[in-house]
Structure formats: C-alpha cells, structure tokens
Amino acid sequence: MHPYSDFFNKHRENPELADRYGIVVGSSHPEAMLRNGVHEWEPWAEDHRNPDGTLPLYDYTVNPAVISGYWRARARQNAAYESSWTIGMRGLHDSALETKYATTIPEKVAVMNGIITDQRRILAEEVGEAAEPQIFIPYKEVLELYNAGVRVPDDVTLIWPDDNHGNMRQLPDEAERRRSGGNGIYYHLSYWGRPRSYLWLDTTQLSKVWQELRRVHDHQADRMWIFNVGDIKSIETGLSFCLDMAWDVDRWGPDDVEDFLVEWAGRQFGRRHGSEIAAIRTEYYRLAAERRPEFIDKAIFSTVQHGDEAGRRLTAYEQLLDRVRKLGAKLPEPYRDAFYELVEYPVHGAYLMNLKYYWADRNALAVRQGRGAGTNRFADLAEAAHTEEQAITRRYNAEIAGGKWDGIVNPYPSQIPKAPGRPAVTRVPRQETSGLGLAAEGNETGASRPLSFSSYTRDRRFVDVFNTGFLPLEWQAEPSHPWIRLSTAGGELTDQTRVWVEIDWPRAPEGTHLPTLTFTGAGTTAEVPLRVVNDGERARQRARGFVEAHGHVSIDAAHFDRRVARGGARWRVVRGLGRRTAAVEAVPTTAPPITEDLPTRSPELRYRVRFTSTGTFPVTVFRLPSLDERGKRRLAVALDDQPPTVLSGQAIATGNRGDAWARNVEEGIEKLTARVTVAEPGEHVLRVFMVDPAMAVDQIVIDTGGLPVSFLAPPESYHRVFNPDPASMSMPAVPGLPWA
C-alpha cells in the first residue's frame, strides 16, 4: 500500500513458504487481485507502453486491457496457493479511484460494476473454483459508490470499513446479512491520513474496540476481520485483544474488558503483576481517549481553567509514570526489556509529548502576561521535555534488547507524519528589573474573575505570582479572613510561583462571602477577589443528586440515579470507555430507532440534579463518536416532564480536515447541546432517551451561567454517593516540578 514496505510477490519463495505454513495470503482495499500498485504498476506500465510511447495510466476508463492483463498475470502466478482475492479498485498508493471518462456517480458505479465483472472472469479462468474467498472492501469513496448501486455478487464477502479512527461507517442491513458470502470488517488500530495520523503508540481504548467489535458481531459481520496495525510493534496489546475477540467474541463483556489486560500482562510478566499492569494500561488508554498523544498541539487544553486543566492532566501522567517505574523495579531482569517496550515507553512517551506542549503553552501565556525570567524558564522546560523524549526513543531503539528493534519506534520519521515535533517557544531578553504580576485561576491576566469556592465541591484554586523582570523581589500575600488558607504566603521570587488557595470549611461562617487576597511586592499591591458559598455541612450531607456550583453542573454519564428499559432496549454501562471511568451505551445495537412517544417507549437514563439557579440553560451531552451512513445518530434530553429535545450527531465520515467529523475523531467526543428550563430552584430530574441504538454517552454538562471555555468537561459535580469528595480531583498541577 505504501512505498516504505515492499510487495509480497517480489520474492517467488514468499507465496510458497506461506502455503507450506498454511497461511492464507490476502491484500487490502487498494491492492486488488493481490497486486501492490505502489511497487508493481510502474514496471508493468513500462513494459506495456501505449502505441505513442507514453505510459498507461492506472485508470480503468482509459486502459482497461492493460490493467486487466496486470491482474490476470498475478492470478495466474498465485493460482496454486490459497489466497483471499480482493476485487474492486482504488487508485495507486491508497488514493481515490481515477476515472477520467466517468465523472458522475452513476457513471462511476457502472465502471466499478465492469471492473468486478472483469476480475471475476479472470479468477474463474485462471484460478477456478479455488478462487475463494473473494472480498470487496468499500473503503472511503468506494462506499459511496456501493450505496449508489454497485452490484457485488452474492458469494463475495462484503468487508465493511471504519472511518480509520475506530468508528464503523455502516454495517450490513437485513438483506446483506443474508448474502452467502457474508460480511466482515476492515478496522484501524493505526492510521496515516486525515485529519491526523496515529502511528506511534497503541492508544485506542480496548473498551472502544470491544464496543465496536461487539456491535459488528451483533450485525453478523463475522466472516472475516481485517485489522490495520501499521507495524506490529507498539500495537501488540491492541492486536492481541482483537485476535482474542475474533476467536471468542463472548469472552469479555461490558464490565470486564480490563480482565483481558490482567490475563495478557500476567502471561508476559507473571500473574502477580497482572492487575497492576492492567490498571496502568487502563489509565493510559483513558488519558489517550481525552486526546491521543499524536494529536497534541498548542493551546488544546486550558492552563487557566478548572485548577489548570492541562496541568491536572500532566499530574495524572506523572503519577502513572511513577507507578510504572516502581513496578518495573520489582521485575526480574529478564522481563525488563519487554516491560520497557510494552508498558514504560508508551506511558513515558505520551507523558513527554503532552509535557512539552504544556510548557510551550505556559510559555506563550507568559509572553501575553508580560513575565520576565519565567517566560524563558518555560521555554527551557518545553525544550528539555522534547530532548528527553528523543532520549527515551534512542534507548528503545539502541539499548533495549541489545538494539534488536532499532528504528521500529520513531515519532518523527521524515517520510511519514507520526507525532508533533518540537513546539515553538519564545524567549525574552534579560532586563535588570523586577516587578510583581499575578494571574488568578480563570483569568489569563489579573483577577477580574473571582476565585469561586463552594462548600459542596470544597475546591482548591490557584494564583500565579510572577516576576515581570529578572531581578529577585520580595513578595507576600495576606487573606482578608483567617479561614482562608494559602500554600505559601510570601518569599523571594526570581521567576514565578503558584499559590494554592483553600477554605477552612469548619471555621468559615455559613452564607455567601466576598473576601479578598492582597498581594504586595516591588512597590505594587494587587487584590484577588474570592466568592465563597457555604451552605454548611448539614446541607451538604442531605443534598440529593448532583449539586450546581460555580455556575454549572457536571455529570459522568455512568452515574445515573436510575435507568429504565423499554421496548426490549436498555442502557448498559461499559467500563473503561471514554474520558472518564465508564460510559453508557444504548443496546441492543440492532434495535430499531424510536422517534415517537419517547417518555413511554424509549429506554431512559435519569439524573437527579439540585439547582440553585433558575432560567433556560444549555445542556451538552458528550457522546462518543459512532457512525451510520445509511441512518442517523440521535438521542434526546428533557428536564422533568418537559418535552424531550432530539439531538442529532454526525453520522457520516467525510474524510476531510476541519469539519465536524474531523473534530469528533480528534477530540474523541461529539458535543450535542439542547436547552432546558429550570422554573424553580431545588431538585429536578434530567432525562436522557435513546433514539438510535449504539449511542454512547460519556458526560453531561449543564451551563447555568458560569461555565468557562475549556477542552475537557469540568470535574464532576458534588454527589453524596458518586462524588462525595470533588476536592480530591483538584490536584496541584505537575507537583515536584521546578515552578510548582
């Protein structure tokens, strides 16, 4: 398919050896009739020039005889070996089908029908009855042609493609499930192309793979499963899971996908370590579900909202890496090379990829804030993280296993885009000055947005105190009330420090208060306003449902108060799926859509919510991307007994950059927004209804007027059962690093 790997029949011994081992050789969607167009078409064209001496194009509307002969030669050459024969056609190097003399969809459909007829005749004449299985893969633009009327013979297996990012584009309908050739899938665990490539690490959540393969099997696409893994190295875990699913699709269910990791890791490193490695890999996959490391870029995650959203994510990575290193130190020496390849390098590499862009974002923010020495400090840290990333990759290639896998892992090859490289940073010239600056959480500069505290969430907020120059200065901070606690209250400052602010809730009086923090230094005084809402411990313990605070409500979808099954359909929890610990999916995936009388006919999720605000508010459902190019992707939401609002998601894979589909695969979620009206404060019930099956919901956010812009959903709101201690999620960003 690509120029960086040679073609199978280059060595005549290859098909002979495969046959001796009982290996059935096949080819993918652009390699019709076991031909590798990237390497084999050019010499064939050179030997079959047009009468005017020009090279024939790989276009069936221009050179059908030359192309037919090209296919026939391979059919004759491999007729004696057991093979899987791909029929149909795309362009060279996995490009779109070229049809100079067929420009409309109906014309292209007719061309494809002619191609299939020609190929079938060749196989019948050259291979005979042994020419099976035959498969047709309607990949990218070919799927549009198939849906427009391409006729695939009944005994040919239809291989349904995903969108290259793990979301099946469509699955067989009832008539297609009755075909004698059956159905299969072509599924990606690695991909080079739009909107972004992911070729470096194994980052597709196994629960996501389970969800899609289970859906595939439910639709009887079970004849042949083809997995695109690029290089097997780094995709060992994901590929092993796929093969095990293909062998026994019922082995794991929605509650126990992590058990595969326990078993798999136990086989590699000993059963005593299986559970810990499985937990590490599950968290690694979860962080990748927030954003694949290959998709990291500048200004993705917020560095000023939700306790430093980006920094909290880096804290999770740092804690995960610490677990990895502690476990690795316990392993016997013979296991350590494999452990580095399979467990440590992916975690460490993903961490450093995120870390260098975090520091680059802090560097860009520092420039906007007018920082002095701190600006250059962040630039140094960004470049140091990139250098360390290069060093661990050199270790993988040159040192681990004596250099056995040299070159197999490379985030930055010159030919293929794999991962973001060195981020650009800015340095400022040294000035022999000093000055006090600050930026309170929620503000890029200054403190116009108050630090918000609630007795339900018991938050920790930060104030960045920085030097606008390069000469040291003395600073101090003083709270207006004794029940305000600071992580540090002053000292000498060369570049910057982060001050964490908390409330001593047992000492704070009940009610709403507007205290301040006063910062002084270098002849400057600045105030940071706070807003503290304390309903008291009794109210906190008696509150039912998710409690509004800070102008929003944030809910993990798996934390429902009740689910109601109706009409043979229901919502099920899938552990380890999505950005949080679990997501909920509407099943069975073969259920018919429900479009009328949703409150009485549709399966439902119910969430109890306690509002303090009234008004009409946006409710955003974070759903995990799934597609249906012959159907729709819908669900509905309602508050209490209000009429449900149906929300429609992206159902079609466009293959473009910058559109809704591209955004969904880059972010791993799609945000669907409705509006609900809260007429009175107090307890209400938010309801989510299935409209189309196989919709998976990850999180739900209600903006009651205070929701800031961020990449991730806010940390989950207080809930006496599901989240009784939200403050435990407000970790200091990247503890132990120089500026913290």
XYZ file of C-alpha atoms in Angstrom:
740
model
C 0.000 0.000 0.000
C 2.797 2.413 0.931
C 6.240 2.849 -0.662
C 8.044 2.039 2.586
C 7.168 -1.664 2.524
C 7.951 -3.974 -0.382
C 5.492 -6.163 -2.263
C 4.855 -9.755 -1.233
C 5.497 -11.441 -4.582
C 8.863 -9.749 -5.076
C 10.407 -12.996 -3.878
C 8.922 -16.070 -5.501
C 9.579 -18.067 -2.341
C 7.137 -15.949 -0.301
C 3.843 -17.460 -1.513
C 5.417 -20.917 -1.490
C 6.552 -20.508 2.124
C 3.171 -19.111 3.179
C 1.465 -22.084 1.577
C 3.697 -24.538 3.445
C 2.794 -22.847 6.727
C -0.918 -22.852 5.910
C -1.081 -19.048 5.724
C -3.822 -17.584 3.551
C -2.388 -14.516 1.800
C -4.670 -11.589 1.066
C -4.492 -7.899 0.278
C -6.208 -4.727 1.348
C -8.611 -2.342 -0.378
C -6.187 -0.614 -2.831
C -4.388 -3.847 -3.746
C -6.904 -5.562 -5.991
C -6.132 -9.080 -7.170
C -3.052 -9.421 -4.906
C -1.298 -6.586 -6.733
C 0.772 -3.935 -4.928
C 0.245 -0.905 -7.119
C 2.908 1.242 -5.463
C 5.719 -1.119 -6.494
C 4.285 -3.247 -9.277
C 2.298 -0.950 -11.563
C 5.189 1.194 -12.775
C 7.303 -1.691 -14.157
C 4.176 -3.244 -15.688
C 3.279 0.068 -17.317
C 6.861 0.420 -18.571
C 6.561 -2.959 -20.293
C 3.122 -2.123 -21.740
C 3.513 1.382 -23.121
C 0.816 2.960 -25.237
C 1.250 2.961 -29.041
C 2.515 6.548 -28.832
C 5.168 5.524 -26.300
C 3.528 7.107 -23.256
C 2.988 5.225 -20.017
C -0.549 3.923 -19.451
C -2.484 5.430 -16.550
C -3.887 3.310 -13.744
C -7.382 4.274 -14.864
C -9.816 1.589 -15.966
C -11.765 4.031 -18.133
C -8.563 4.756 -20.096
C -6.575 1.490 -20.112
C -8.876 -1.434 -19.271
C -6.935 -4.004 -21.305
C -3.536 -3.172 -19.781
C -4.966 -3.189 -16.256
C -6.872 -6.415 -16.873
C -3.673 -8.067 -18.071
C -1.883 -6.792 -14.966
C -4.453 -8.504 -12.750
C -4.518 -11.676 -14.840
C -0.758 -12.146 -14.543
C -0.953 -12.245 -10.741
C -3.992 -14.533 -10.727
C -2.088 -16.969 -12.919
C 1.089 -16.649 -10.820
C -0.659 -17.340 -7.479
C -3.356 -19.721 -8.678
C -1.804 -22.691 -6.898
C -1.803 -21.027 -3.460
C -4.640 -20.480 -1.030
C -5.437 -16.777 -1.191
C -8.042 -14.189 -0.351
C -8.807 -12.246 -3.530
C -9.728 -8.572 -3.210
C -11.932 -7.327 -6.043
C -12.875 -3.766 -6.919
C -10.431 -0.916 -7.427
C -8.947 2.255 -5.965
C -6.069 4.451 -7.126
C -2.364 3.881 -6.589
C -0.889 4.409 -3.117
C -4.298 4.180 -1.445
C -5.618 7.146 -3.411
C -9.125 7.650 -4.758
C -10.386 5.760 -7.794
C -9.346 7.522 -11.015
C -11.987 7.609 -13.772
C -11.170 10.166 -16.442
C -14.147 9.207 -18.591
C -16.646 8.683 -15.764
C -17.351 11.851 -13.816
C -20.789 11.317 -12.274
C -21.664 8.867 -9.518
C -23.860 6.703 -11.808
C -21.040 6.574 -14.375
C -18.523 5.541 -11.717
C -20.924 2.883 -10.437
C -21.100 1.444 -13.953
C -17.293 1.433 -14.184
C -16.971 -0.391 -10.848
C -19.538 -2.967 -11.935
C -17.499 -3.550 -15.086
C -14.287 -3.900 -13.066
C -15.853 -6.520 -10.792
C -17.190 -8.467 -13.782
C -13.747 -8.434 -15.418
C -11.983 -9.562 -12.230
C -14.468 -12.358 -11.635
C -13.929 -13.619 -15.176
C -10.151 -13.576 -14.672
C -10.411 -15.536 -11.422
C -12.751 -18.090 -12.966
C -10.415 -18.615 -15.925
C -7.079 -18.574 -14.083
C -7.856 -19.937 -10.612
C -11.177 -21.705 -10.964
C -13.211 -22.889 -8.002
C -10.263 -22.339 -5.655
C -10.639 -18.566 -6.063
C -12.239 -18.068 -2.684
C -12.778 -16.194 -0.559
C -13.321 -13.134 -2.680
C -13.797 -9.877 -0.794
C -14.992 -6.393 -1.655
C -13.924 -3.502 0.612
C -15.993 -0.328 0.047
C -13.339 1.968 1.515
C -13.697 5.768 1.522
C -15.242 6.930 -1.797
C -15.993 3.337 -2.842
C -18.587 3.110 -0.047
C -20.465 5.975 -1.673
C -20.415 4.066 -4.954
C -21.606 0.885 -3.242
C -24.511 2.717 -1.635
C -25.306 4.231 -5.042
C -25.720 0.851 -6.722
C -22.510 -1.156 -7.182
C -23.536 -4.800 -7.664
C -21.400 -7.180 -5.624
C -22.006 -10.886 -6.395
C -23.750 -12.726 -3.584
C -20.844 -15.087 -2.849
C -18.366 -12.217 -2.348
C -17.731 -11.201 1.266
C -18.528 -7.556 1.980
C -15.786 -6.085 4.182
C -17.195 -3.008 5.908
C -14.665 -0.264 6.761
C -14.369 2.004 9.748
C -13.577 5.706 9.377
C -9.860 4.964 10.005
C -10.341 6.057 13.620
C -12.191 3.083 15.071
C -15.782 4.056 14.204
C -17.611 1.720 11.833
C -19.075 3.738 8.960
C -22.019 1.418 8.395
C -22.936 -2.212 8.942
C -24.930 -4.770 6.939
C -28.674 -4.450 6.770
C -31.028 -7.418 6.883
C -30.688 -8.212 3.170
C -26.889 -8.004 3.270
C -26.775 -10.297 6.292
C -28.475 -12.992 4.189
C -25.778 -12.972 1.496
C -23.967 -16.307 1.062
C -20.602 -14.524 1.037
C -21.319 -12.991 4.407
C -19.802 -9.859 5.893
C -16.598 -8.765 7.585
C -14.789 -5.597 8.644
C -11.648 -3.573 7.965
C -10.705 -1.867 11.243
C -7.869 0.512 12.151
C -5.687 0.451 15.250
C -3.181 2.690 13.473
C -3.612 5.137 10.588
C -1.773 7.502 8.279
C -4.044 10.199 6.877
C -6.730 12.773 7.597
C -7.456 14.526 9.804
C -4.397 13.356 11.788
C -2.223 10.259 11.809
C -1.706 7.975 14.794
C 1.158 5.607 14.067
C 3.443 5.937 17.062
C 1.799 4.271 20.075
C -1.069 1.904 20.867
C -3.657 4.441 22.045
C -7.097 3.081 21.098
C -9.067 2.200 24.237
C -9.716 -1.523 24.413
C -13.250 -0.837 25.631
C -13.780 1.235 22.488
C -12.528 -1.679 20.393
C -14.771 -4.046 22.355
C -17.792 -1.790 21.834
C -17.308 -1.598 18.059
C -16.411 -5.286 17.566
C -19.378 -6.347 19.681
C -21.603 -4.132 17.529
C -20.028 -5.612 14.399
C -20.698 -9.150 15.565
C -24.269 -8.297 16.540
C -24.784 -7.266 12.902
C -23.356 -10.624 11.736
C -20.234 -9.132 10.178
C -18.314 -12.188 11.314
C -16.848 -13.854 8.209
C -13.503 -12.014 8.111
C -11.961 -9.320 10.325
C -9.003 -7.355 8.934
C -7.012 -5.132 11.305
C -4.697 -2.361 10.159
C -1.874 -2.079 12.692
C 0.894 -0.452 10.641
C 3.858 -2.021 12.416
C 3.034 -4.769 14.889
C 5.465 -3.255 17.396
C 3.719 -0.876 19.780
C 0.292 -2.309 18.834
C 0.932 -5.686 20.493
C -1.711 -5.232 23.191
C -4.479 -3.916 20.962
C -3.862 -6.514 18.270
C -3.829 -9.339 20.820
C -7.189 -8.158 22.133
C -8.667 -8.020 18.622
C -7.484 -11.537 17.827
C -8.911 -12.844 21.096
C -12.225 -11.129 20.335
C -12.252 -12.735 16.897
C -11.644 -16.143 18.475
C -14.313 -15.778 21.174
C -16.395 -12.629 20.960
C -18.282 -13.512 24.152
C -15.164 -13.953 26.292
C -15.343 -10.409 27.675
C -18.340 -8.232 28.389
C -19.000 -4.564 29.144
C -17.892 -4.932 32.773
C -14.643 -6.843 32.401
C -12.583 -5.742 29.395
C -9.800 -4.902 31.844
C -9.678 -8.611 32.722
C -8.133 -9.184 29.305
C -5.301 -6.865 30.312
C -4.877 -8.705 33.614
C -4.606 -12.008 31.780
C -2.418 -10.649 28.980
C 0.003 -8.862 31.319
C 0.119 -11.905 33.581
C 1.280 -14.046 30.671
C 4.063 -11.592 29.850
C 5.290 -10.609 33.313
C 3.837 -13.047 35.837
C 0.350 -13.280 37.291
C 1.292 -11.377 40.455
C 1.820 -8.229 38.351
C -1.153 -8.633 36.011
C -3.643 -6.478 37.922
C -1.278 -3.538 38.408
C -0.162 -3.517 34.768
C -3.803 -3.745 33.684
C -4.694 -0.743 35.854
C -1.755 1.200 34.412
C -2.751 0.415 30.832
C -6.395 1.293 31.512
C -5.444 4.738 32.812
C -3.010 5.178 29.922
C -5.820 4.444 27.460
C -8.169 6.812 29.323
C -5.722 9.699 29.043
C -5.288 8.925 25.343
C -9.080 8.984 24.982
C -9.001 12.602 26.161
C -6.503 13.315 23.373
C -4.178 10.918 21.581
C -0.529 11.929 22.109
C -0.129 12.070 18.317
C -2.925 14.682 18.230
C -1.409 17.029 20.800
C -0.916 20.600 19.648
C -0.556 24.051 21.129
C -3.487 25.594 23.006
C -5.589 22.418 23.203
C -6.007 22.125 26.970
C -6.677 25.113 29.197
C -3.906 26.213 31.534
C -6.112 28.678 33.433
C -9.470 26.907 33.995
C -10.568 24.127 36.356
C -7.450 24.154 38.506
C -5.207 24.186 35.403
C -6.900 21.578 33.235
C -3.704 20.811 31.330
C -1.609 20.642 34.482
C -4.047 18.286 36.203
C -3.772 16.006 33.190
C 0.028 16.105 33.460
C -0.255 15.235 37.141
C -2.208 12.116 36.188
C 0.510 11.181 33.689
C 3.270 11.816 36.217
C 1.563 9.681 38.843
C 1.058 6.935 36.259
C 4.725 7.023 35.271
C 5.693 6.778 38.934
C 3.597 3.603 39.254
C 5.254 2.198 36.138
C 8.761 2.801 37.447
C 8.026 1.333 40.863
C 6.612 -1.803 39.273
C 9.457 -2.092 36.773
C 11.984 -2.032 39.614
C 10.338 -5.130 41.105
C 10.551 -7.232 37.945
C 13.277 -9.819 37.391
C 15.949 -8.663 34.958
C 14.836 -10.933 32.059
C 11.444 -9.164 31.969
C 12.671 -5.575 31.997
C 13.332 -5.053 28.291
C 9.853 -6.258 27.377
C 8.353 -4.182 30.193
C 10.076 -1.074 28.868
C 8.769 -1.679 25.352
C 5.209 -2.663 26.265
C 4.481 -0.584 29.368
C 7.050 2.062 30.300
C 7.925 3.613 26.941
C 4.287 4.225 25.875
C 3.450 5.911 29.197
C 6.679 7.912 29.322
C 6.485 8.900 25.657
C 2.854 10.031 25.894
C 3.677 11.967 29.071
C 6.579 13.820 27.460
C 4.584 14.583 24.310
C 1.951 16.246 26.492
C 4.522 17.838 28.789
C 6.472 19.678 26.105
C 3.289 21.215 24.712
C 2.119 22.096 28.203
C 5.296 24.064 28.830
C 5.046 25.624 25.370
C 1.509 26.769 26.211
C 2.713 28.180 29.522
C 5.498 29.948 27.627
C 3.018 31.549 25.208
C 0.779 32.580 28.105
C 3.779 34.033 29.947
C 4.548 36.230 26.945
C 0.977 37.552 26.952
C 1.179 38.125 30.706
C 4.428 40.068 30.452
C 6.512 37.681 32.552
C 10.258 38.067 32.595
C 12.511 35.229 33.753
C 9.540 32.859 33.896
C 8.964 33.148 30.153
C 12.416 31.778 29.431
C 12.076 29.164 32.154
C 9.006 27.704 30.440
C 10.832 27.722 27.094
C 13.694 25.756 28.666
C 11.284 23.222 30.160
C 9.494 22.686 26.827
C 12.747 22.018 25.015
C 14.032 19.807 27.833
C 10.908 17.633 27.570
C 11.431 17.269 23.814
C 15.080 16.334 24.351
C 14.091 13.737 26.941
C 11.529 12.310 24.539
C 14.258 11.850 21.934
C 16.486 10.221 24.550
C 13.957 7.584 25.617
C 13.290 6.758 21.963
C 17.021 6.270 21.386
C 17.055 3.977 24.398
C 14.184 1.921 22.951
C 15.926 1.582 19.599
C 19.597 1.337 20.508
C 19.786 -0.126 24.028
C 16.726 -2.211 24.840
C 17.194 -5.875 23.879
C 20.645 -5.002 22.577
C 19.235 -2.780 19.845
C 17.067 -5.563 18.414
C 14.277 -3.144 17.468
C 16.439 -0.300 16.206
C 14.325 2.067 14.121
C 10.995 0.368 14.763
C 9.746 3.190 17.016
C 10.208 6.724 15.748
C 7.791 9.557 16.462
C 9.390 11.763 13.800
C 10.314 9.895 10.602
C 10.992 12.125 7.627
C 8.614 10.284 5.293
C 5.513 9.679 7.430
C 3.921 12.148 9.866
C 3.561 10.401 13.210
C 3.574 12.842 16.111
C 4.047 16.558 16.806
C 7.685 17.621 16.913
C 9.456 20.341 18.855
C 6.969 23.107 19.785
C 7.925 26.686 19.022
C 8.733 28.809 22.080
C 9.610 32.449 22.712
C 12.418 33.905 24.809
C 12.617 37.477 26.070
C 15.856 39.446 26.520
C 17.113 39.852 30.051
C 16.310 43.155 31.721
C 17.766 44.243 35.049
C 14.341 44.991 36.508
C 11.741 43.396 38.737
C 8.007 43.770 39.080
C 5.109 41.918 40.683
C 2.466 40.355 38.457
C -0.303 37.878 39.101
C -2.941 35.843 37.319
C -5.730 34.209 39.294
C -7.284 30.955 38.116
C -9.903 31.608 35.468
C -8.008 34.652 34.154
C -5.172 34.862 31.662
C -4.069 38.054 33.378
C -5.143 39.764 36.560
C -8.105 38.683 38.654
C -11.279 40.110 37.155
C -12.968 36.705 37.503
C -13.162 35.888 41.237
C -11.880 32.618 42.642
C -15.018 30.553 43.245
C -15.414 28.257 46.258
C -18.342 26.032 47.235
C -18.865 24.008 50.394
C -20.075 21.157 48.183
C -17.027 20.856 45.929
C -14.512 22.217 48.521
C -12.248 23.448 45.793
C -8.592 24.365 45.640
C -7.838 27.365 43.425
C -4.556 28.922 42.384
C -2.982 32.312 41.904
C 0.181 32.534 39.806
C 2.540 35.139 41.244
C 5.312 36.131 38.837
C 8.182 38.495 38.245
C 7.885 40.809 35.240
C 11.669 41.191 35.200
C 14.788 39.208 36.063
C 15.988 40.620 39.390
C 14.697 38.901 42.557
C 11.925 40.550 44.555
C 10.259 40.001 47.914
C 6.504 39.405 47.958
C 3.787 38.482 50.419
C 0.107 37.553 50.401
C -2.460 38.244 53.106
C -6.037 36.890 53.212
C -8.829 39.106 54.487
C -10.240 36.324 56.706
C -8.497 33.739 58.910
C -10.425 30.809 57.380
C -8.665 31.291 54.027
C -5.581 29.052 53.760
C -2.620 29.585 51.422
C 0.032 27.075 50.357
C 2.634 29.833 50.696
C 2.323 33.436 51.855
C 5.469 35.046 50.520
C 9.203 34.927 49.982
C 11.827 35.768 47.391
C 10.732 35.480 43.773
C 13.023 35.219 40.751
C 10.625 33.884 38.134
C 7.247 32.632 39.430
C 5.393 30.563 41.986
C 1.908 29.132 42.267
C -0.120 29.844 45.400
C -2.889 27.351 46.174
C -5.922 28.743 47.984
C -8.323 26.702 50.130
C -11.121 27.361 52.591
C -11.079 26.015 56.140
C -14.729 24.996 55.924
C -15.345 24.147 59.617
C -14.219 27.689 60.512
C -15.943 29.519 57.651
C -19.364 31.012 58.501
C -22.381 29.891 56.516
C -23.680 32.090 53.735
C -22.156 33.830 50.726
C -18.977 35.839 51.313
C -16.724 38.015 49.158
C -13.294 38.026 50.828
C -10.026 39.070 49.170
C -6.358 38.194 48.968
C -3.878 41.072 48.967
C -0.523 40.604 47.241
C 2.334 43.075 47.680
C 5.844 43.254 46.272
C 8.236 45.505 44.336
C 6.196 48.536 45.339
C 2.971 47.067 43.934
C -0.259 45.974 45.640
C -2.906 43.839 43.932
C -6.122 42.242 45.162
C -7.688 38.931 44.163
C -11.441 38.653 44.861
C -12.986 35.422 46.132
C -16.574 34.227 46.143
C -17.253 31.703 48.901
C -20.622 29.940 49.166
C -21.016 27.872 52.339
C -24.329 26.052 52.772
C -22.995 24.184 55.793
C -22.142 20.561 56.436
C -25.723 19.539 57.204
C -26.967 20.742 53.814
C -24.034 19.027 52.140
C -24.822 15.686 53.734
C -28.537 15.944 52.977
C -28.232 17.057 49.346
C -29.534 14.563 46.817
C -28.274 14.306 43.271
C -25.658 16.427 41.538
C -25.411 19.891 43.074
C -24.963 23.022 40.996
C -21.885 25.059 41.910
C -19.743 27.688 40.150
C -22.460 28.206 37.546
C -22.558 24.680 36.162
C -23.370 21.020 36.781
C -21.031 18.300 35.502
C -22.103 14.642 35.423
C -20.337 11.419 34.499
C -22.958 9.620 32.415
C -22.408 6.282 34.174
C -23.508 7.916 37.453
C -27.238 7.807 36.804
C -29.767 7.582 39.607
C -31.976 5.265 37.611
C -32.192 3.631 34.208
C -35.430 2.447 32.650
C -35.517 -0.280 29.979
C -38.323 -0.125 27.439
C -39.338 -1.973 24.293
C -36.567 -4.543 24.539
C -33.840 -1.862 24.613
C -31.799 -0.526 27.515
C -28.733 1.473 28.511
C -25.690 -0.512 29.644
C -22.511 0.633 31.352
C -19.230 -0.085 29.539
C -16.298 0.102 31.947
C -13.102 1.740 30.744
C -14.844 3.529 27.870
C -14.491 7.253 27.206
C -12.758 10.094 29.006
C -13.910 9.003 32.453
C -14.074 5.570 34.073
C -17.097 4.349 32.093
C -19.713 5.354 29.544
C -23.283 4.212 28.870
C -24.427 2.706 25.571
C -27.915 2.120 24.145
C -28.365 -1.563 23.284
C -29.044 -3.850 21.577
C -27.164 -2.200 18.754
C -29.592 -3.819 16.304
C -32.658 -2.235 17.939
C -34.902 -0.112 15.707
C -34.843 3.677 16.173
C -37.536 5.184 18.409
C -38.752 8.553 17.182
C -42.174 8.995 18.806
C -43.558 8.923 22.359
C -40.064 8.823 23.825
C -41.097 9.150 27.508
C -43.180 5.974 27.245
C -41.358 3.959 24.555
C -37.647 4.783 24.773
C -35.073 3.432 27.262
C -34.118 6.212 29.621
C -31.389 7.448 31.962
C -32.364 9.652 34.906
C -30.105 12.014 36.837
C -31.235 13.906 39.917
C -29.895 17.485 39.862
C -30.139 20.172 42.554
C -30.287 23.644 41.012
C -29.751 26.927 42.828
C -30.306 28.984 39.652
C -33.392 29.442 37.510
C -33.649 30.136 33.813
C -33.181 28.424 30.470
C -29.798 26.725 30.271
C -27.787 24.789 27.675
C -27.313 21.084 28.380
C -24.415 19.500 26.500
C -24.197 15.746 26.062
C -20.695 14.435 25.380
C -21.307 11.406 23.194
C -18.630 9.058 21.892
C -18.426 9.204 18.086
C -20.226 6.470 16.189
C -21.452 6.498 12.612
C -24.246 5.174 10.426
C -24.004 6.414 6.862
C -27.413 4.975 5.996
C -29.073 6.191 9.175
C -28.776 8.794 11.911
C -27.070 9.288 15.279
C -29.645 10.694 17.695
C -30.626 10.841 21.333
C -32.949 13.115 23.306
C -32.861 15.038 26.587
C -35.552 16.522 28.805
C -35.901 18.034 32.264
C -38.662 16.626 34.449
C -41.832 16.330 32.359
C -40.821 18.847 29.699
C -40.994 17.596 26.077
C -37.769 15.851 25.003
C -35.441 17.617 22.582
C -33.943 15.327 19.936
C -30.236 15.912 19.250
C -28.606 14.716 16.024
C -24.922 13.883 15.775
C -22.523 13.389 12.890
C -23.417 10.155 11.089
C -21.083 10.346 8.068
C -17.292 10.170 7.810
C -16.262 12.901 5.396
C -12.525 12.190 5.385
C -11.877 15.936 5.497
C -9.960 18.194 7.825
C -11.585 20.901 9.899
C -15.213 19.740 9.775
C -17.484 18.126 12.371
C -16.308 14.572 11.653
C -12.647 15.591 11.871
C -13.231 17.438 15.135
C -15.034 14.432 16.603
C -12.236 11.964 15.872
C -9.561 14.378 17.095
C -11.378 15.084 20.352
C -12.817 11.604 20.842
C -16.264 13.005 21.624
C -19.075 14.947 19.985
C -20.882 17.675 21.910
C -24.647 17.824 21.354
C -26.486 20.715 23.011
C -30.137 21.296 23.924
C -31.779 23.803 26.266
C -33.843 23.116 29.372
C -35.836 25.464 31.569
C -35.479 25.455 35.352
C -38.517 27.314 36.666
C -37.766 26.878 40.366
C -34.611 26.119 42.348
C -34.337 22.737 44.011
C -34.308 19.130 42.873
C -35.093 18.207 39.271
C -34.605 15.144 37.068
C -32.558 15.297 33.888
C -33.636 12.569 31.456
C -31.711 11.084 28.512
C -33.562 8.955 25.940
C -32.346 6.615 23.234
C -33.475 7.477 19.717
C -30.924 5.460 17.712
C -29.183 2.375 19.115
C -25.440 2.135 19.835
C -25.262 5.744 21.023
C -22.725 6.024 23.854
C -22.782 8.898 26.342
C -19.706 9.878 28.347
C -20.521 13.099 30.227
C -23.273 15.698 30.583
C -22.700 19.374 31.408
C -25.330 21.993 32.263
C -24.182 25.613 31.996
C -26.163 27.754 34.447
C -24.169 30.863 33.632
C -20.649 30.301 34.904
C -19.106 27.643 32.657
C -15.725 28.760 31.280
C -14.300 27.623 27.954
C -12.105 24.526 28.264
C -11.266 21.403 26.283
C -12.464 18.853 28.829
C -15.690 18.871 30.774
C -15.378 20.383 34.255
C -14.582 17.988 37.097
C -17.688 16.110 38.165
C -20.044 17.973 40.483
C -20.642 17.003 44.083
C -22.860 13.958 44.571
C -23.229 12.403 48.002
C -22.887 8.875 46.577
C -20.938 9.119 43.327
C -18.586 12.003 44.098
C -18.576 12.907 47.795
C -15.078 14.458 47.676
C -14.605 16.513 44.491
C -11.612 18.284 46.050
C -9.583 15.091 45.665
C -9.686 15.726 41.916
C -8.199 19.225 42.303
C -4.570 18.173 42.419
C -1.690 20.651 42.184
C -0.545 20.806 38.587
C 2.599 18.774 37.988
C 3.813 18.510 41.599
C 7.546 18.369 42.149
C 8.494 20.314 39.040
C 10.581 23.473 39.444
C 7.859 26.117 39.413
C 5.169 24.340 41.482
